[in-house]
mmCIF file of C-alpha atoms in Angstrom:
data_model
loop_
_atom_site.group_PDB
_atom_site.id
_atom_site.type_symbol
_atom_site.label_atom_id
_atom_site.label_comp_id
_atom_site.label_asym_id
_atom_site.label_seq_id
_atom_site.Cartn_x
_atom_site.Cartn_y
_atom_site.Cartn_z
ATOM 1 C CA MET H 1 101.692 107.111 105.541
ATOM 2 C CA GLY H 2 101.601 102.871 105.209
ATOM 3 C CA GLN H 3 99.399 101.211 102.092
ATOM 4 C CA ARG H 4 96.207 101.901 101.922
ATOM 5 C CA VAL H 5 93.750 98.900 101.302
ATOM 6 C CA ALA H 6 90.144 98.888 100.047
ATOM 7 C CA TYR H 7 87.284 96.580 100.109
ATOM 8 C CA VAL H 8 84.841 95.910 97.752
ATOM 9 C CA GLU H 9 81.999 93.644 98.142
ATOM 10 C CA ALA H 10 80.322 94.028 95.129
ATOM 11 C CA PRO H 11 77.846 90.754 94.863
ATOM 12 C CA SER H 12 76.254 92.086 91.446
ATOM 13 C CA GLY H 13 79.549 93.273 90.433
ATOM 14 C CA ILE H 14 80.252 96.003 89.342
ATOM 15 C CA ALA H 15 81.629 97.916 86.037
ATOM 16 C CA GLY H 16 84.890 98.704 85.527
ATOM 17 C CA ASP H 17 84.644 102.321 84.350
ATOM 18 C CA MET H 18 82.348 102.797 87.663
ATOM 19 C CA LEU H 19 85.404 101.434 89.912
ATOM 20 C CA LEU H 20 87.589 103.381 88.764
ATOM 21 C CA GLY H 21 85.448 106.191 88.934
ATOM 22 C CA ALA H 22 84.748 105.274 92.261
ATOM 23 C CA LEU H 23 89.095 104.883 93.223
ATOM 24 C CA VAL H 24 89.954 108.092 91.322
ATOM 25 C CA ASP H 25 86.742 109.926 93.433
ATOM 26 C CA LEU H 26 88.213 108.284 96.359
ATOM 27 C CA GLY H 27 91.711 109.558 96.260
ATOM 28 C CA LEU H 28 93.333 107.575 93.540
ATOM 29 C CA PRO H 29 95.484 110.040 91.458
ATOM 30 C CA VAL H 30 94.608 109.693 87.550
ATOM 31 C CA ALA H 31 98.597 109.621 86.624
ATOM 32 C CA VAL H 32 98.082 106.000 87.971
ATOM 33 C CA LEU H 33 95.678 104.926 85.719
ATOM 34 C CA GLU H 34 97.622 106.727 82.838
ATOM 35 C CA ASP H 35 101.331 105.419 83.912
ATOM 36 C CA VAL H 36 99.111 101.524 83.226
ATOM 37 C CA ALA H 37 97.336 102.476 80.171
ATOM 38 C CA THR H 38 101.430 103.460 78.657
ATOM 39 C CA ARG H 39 102.979 100.315 79.894
ATOM 40 C CA LEU H 40 99.776 98.265 78.129
ATOM 41 C CA GLY H 41 102.002 98.933 75.263
ATOM 42 C CA VAL H 42 99.082 99.710 73.253
ATOM 43 C CA ASP H 43 99.680 102.963 70.789
ATOM 44 C CA GLY H 44 97.010 105.667 71.414
ATOM 45 C CA LEU H 45 95.791 104.267 74.764
ATOM 46 C CA SER H 46 94.618 106.737 77.106
ATOM 47 C CA VAL H 47 92.907 107.325 79.703
ATOM 48 C CA ARG H 48 90.227 110.585 80.904
ATOM 49 C CA ALA H 49 88.238 111.167 83.780
ATOM 50 C CA GLU H 50 86.246 113.935 84.848
ATOM 51 C CA ARG H 51 83.065 114.832 87.405
ATOM 52 C CA VAL H 52 79.564 114.686 86.071
ATOM 53 C CA ASP H 53 76.317 115.002 87.826
ATOM 54 C CA LYS H 54 73.460 112.883 86.168
ATOM 55 C CA ASN H 55 70.084 112.566 87.832
ATOM 56 C CA GLY H 56 71.663 114.866 90.751
ATOM 57 C CA LEU H 57 74.305 112.814 91.843
ATOM 58 C CA SER H 58 77.616 113.564 91.017
ATOM 59 C CA ALA H 59 80.667 110.641 90.137
ATOM 60 C CA VAL H 60 83.800 110.416 88.233
ATOM 61 C CA GLN H 61 83.472 109.120 85.696
ATOM 62 C CA VAL H 62 86.363 107.009 83.627
ATOM 63 C CA ASP H 63 86.879 106.154 80.134
ATOM 64 C CA VAL H 64 89.486 104.402 78.157
ATOM 65 C CA LEU H 65 90.039 105.579 74.632
ATOM 66 C CA LEU H 66 92.107 104.461 71.509
ATOM 67 C CA ASP H 67 93.016 107.482 69.482
ATOM 68 C CA GLY H 68 90.439 109.413 71.016
ATOM 69 C CA ARG H 69 87.447 107.356 71.083
ATOM 70 C CA ARG H 70 86.238 105.224 73.547
ATOM 71 C CA VAL H 71 86.528 101.603 74.240
ATOM 72 C CA GLY H 72 85.009 98.567 76.067
ATOM 73 C CA ALA H 73 81.519 98.061 76.708
ATOM 74 C CA ALA H 74 80.216 101.848 77.180
ATOM 75 C CA ALA H 75 81.323 101.877 73.439
ATOM 76 C CA HIS H 76 79.530 98.382 72.558
ATOM 77 C CA ALA H 77 75.727 98.874 72.718
ATOM 78 C CA HIS H 78 73.080 97.091 70.966
ATOM 79 C CA ASP H 79 70.752 99.503 69.763
ATOM 80 C CA LYS H 80 70.917 99.026 66.777
ATOM 81 C CA GLU H 81 70.597 96.191 64.089
ATOM 82 C CA HIS H 82 73.545 94.911 63.359
ATOM 83 C CA THR H 83 75.904 91.848 61.810
ATOM 84 C CA HIS H 84 78.811 89.808 63.250
ATOM 85 C CA ASP H 85 81.750 90.144 61.098
ATOM 86 C CA HIS H 86 84.786 88.633 62.406
ATOM 87 C CA ASP H 87 87.769 87.564 60.603
ATOM 88 C CA HIS H 88 89.241 86.025 63.634
ATOM 89 C CA ALA H 89 88.573 84.152 66.767
ATOM 90 C CA HIS H 90 88.432 85.593 70.548
ATOM 91 C CA GLY H 91 87.786 84.189 73.575
ATOM 92 C CA HIS H 92 83.663 85.190 73.785
ATOM 93 C CA GLU H 93 80.778 84.434 73.318
ATOM 94 C CA HIS H 94 77.477 87.757 71.833
ATOM 95 C CA THR H 95 74.749 86.755 73.632
ATOM 96 C CA HIS H 96 71.726 88.667 73.824
ATOM 97 C CA ASP H 97 68.882 88.114 76.381
ATOM 98 C CA HIS H 98 65.937 90.107 75.452
ATOM 99 C CA GLY H 99 63.763 89.038 78.274
ATOM 100 C CA ASP H 100 60.035 88.870 77.900
ATOM 101 C CA GLU H 101 59.469 90.902 74.889
ATOM 102 C CA PRO H 102 56.880 89.394 72.192
ATOM 103 C CA HIS H 103 58.236 86.870 70.189
ATOM 104 C CA GLU H 104 57.901 88.246 67.062
ATOM 105 C CA ASP H 105 60.219 91.034 68.646
ATOM 106 C CA ARG H 106 62.907 88.401 68.847
ATOM 107 C CA HIS H 107 63.810 87.561 65.426
ATOM 108 C CA HIS H 108 66.343 90.450 64.779
ATOM 109 C CA VAL H 109 69.577 89.719 63.520
ATOM 110 C CA HIS H 110 72.646 90.445 65.837
ATOM 111 C CA ALA H 111 76.276 91.346 64.273
ATOM 112 C CA HIS H 112 79.007 93.995 64.156
ATOM 113 C CA GLU H 113 82.679 94.522 63.600
ATOM 114 C CA HIS H 114 84.987 94.827 66.091
ATOM 115 C CA GLY H 115 87.956 97.683 66.290
ATOM 116 C CA HIS H 116 89.394 95.304 68.413
ATOM 117 C CA VAL H 117 93.151 96.045 70.258
ATOM 118 C CA PRO H 118 95.403 93.832 70.990
ATOM 119 C CA HIS H 119 93.928 91.644 74.244
ATOM 120 C CA HIS H 120 95.933 91.295 77.374
ATOM 121 C CA HIS H 121 95.646 89.260 80.100
ATOM 122 C CA LEU H 122 94.757 89.926 83.890
ATOM 123 C CA ALA H 123 97.995 87.451 84.697
ATOM 124 C CA ASP H 124 99.403 90.008 81.894
ATOM 125 C CA VAL H 125 98.323 93.536 83.798
ATOM 126 C CA ARG H 126 100.325 91.494 87.019
ATOM 127 C CA ARG H 127 103.566 91.830 85.410
ATOM 128 C CA LEU H 128 102.972 95.339 84.040
ATOM 129 C CA LEU H 129 102.112 96.431 87.950
#
């Protein structure tokens, strides 16, 4: 059987976990994702995929785990007040758009500690594949 190609048209973007879940739902073996996680060389990194039902819709949810805990955007919610305490530099800014909230509600502190895993860039990942 020849190589299969999937085209994703996502003019507004797509979340990585949603894309991985869709690919697994279409037949990508979870073992492929587990192999990529292993080849990244980060101790304790793993992938979990499970079928979920949310609001009557069935899908595959994929989580990236570090030592059994979710990592990435899904684990980084801004539901609580927190402060930014970083003792290292990294290449992204933390911005918060709070839309049309009343002016007095916009005055709150955003800071948090990151449990960062080693960063890998797209070129690093491509070399592994």
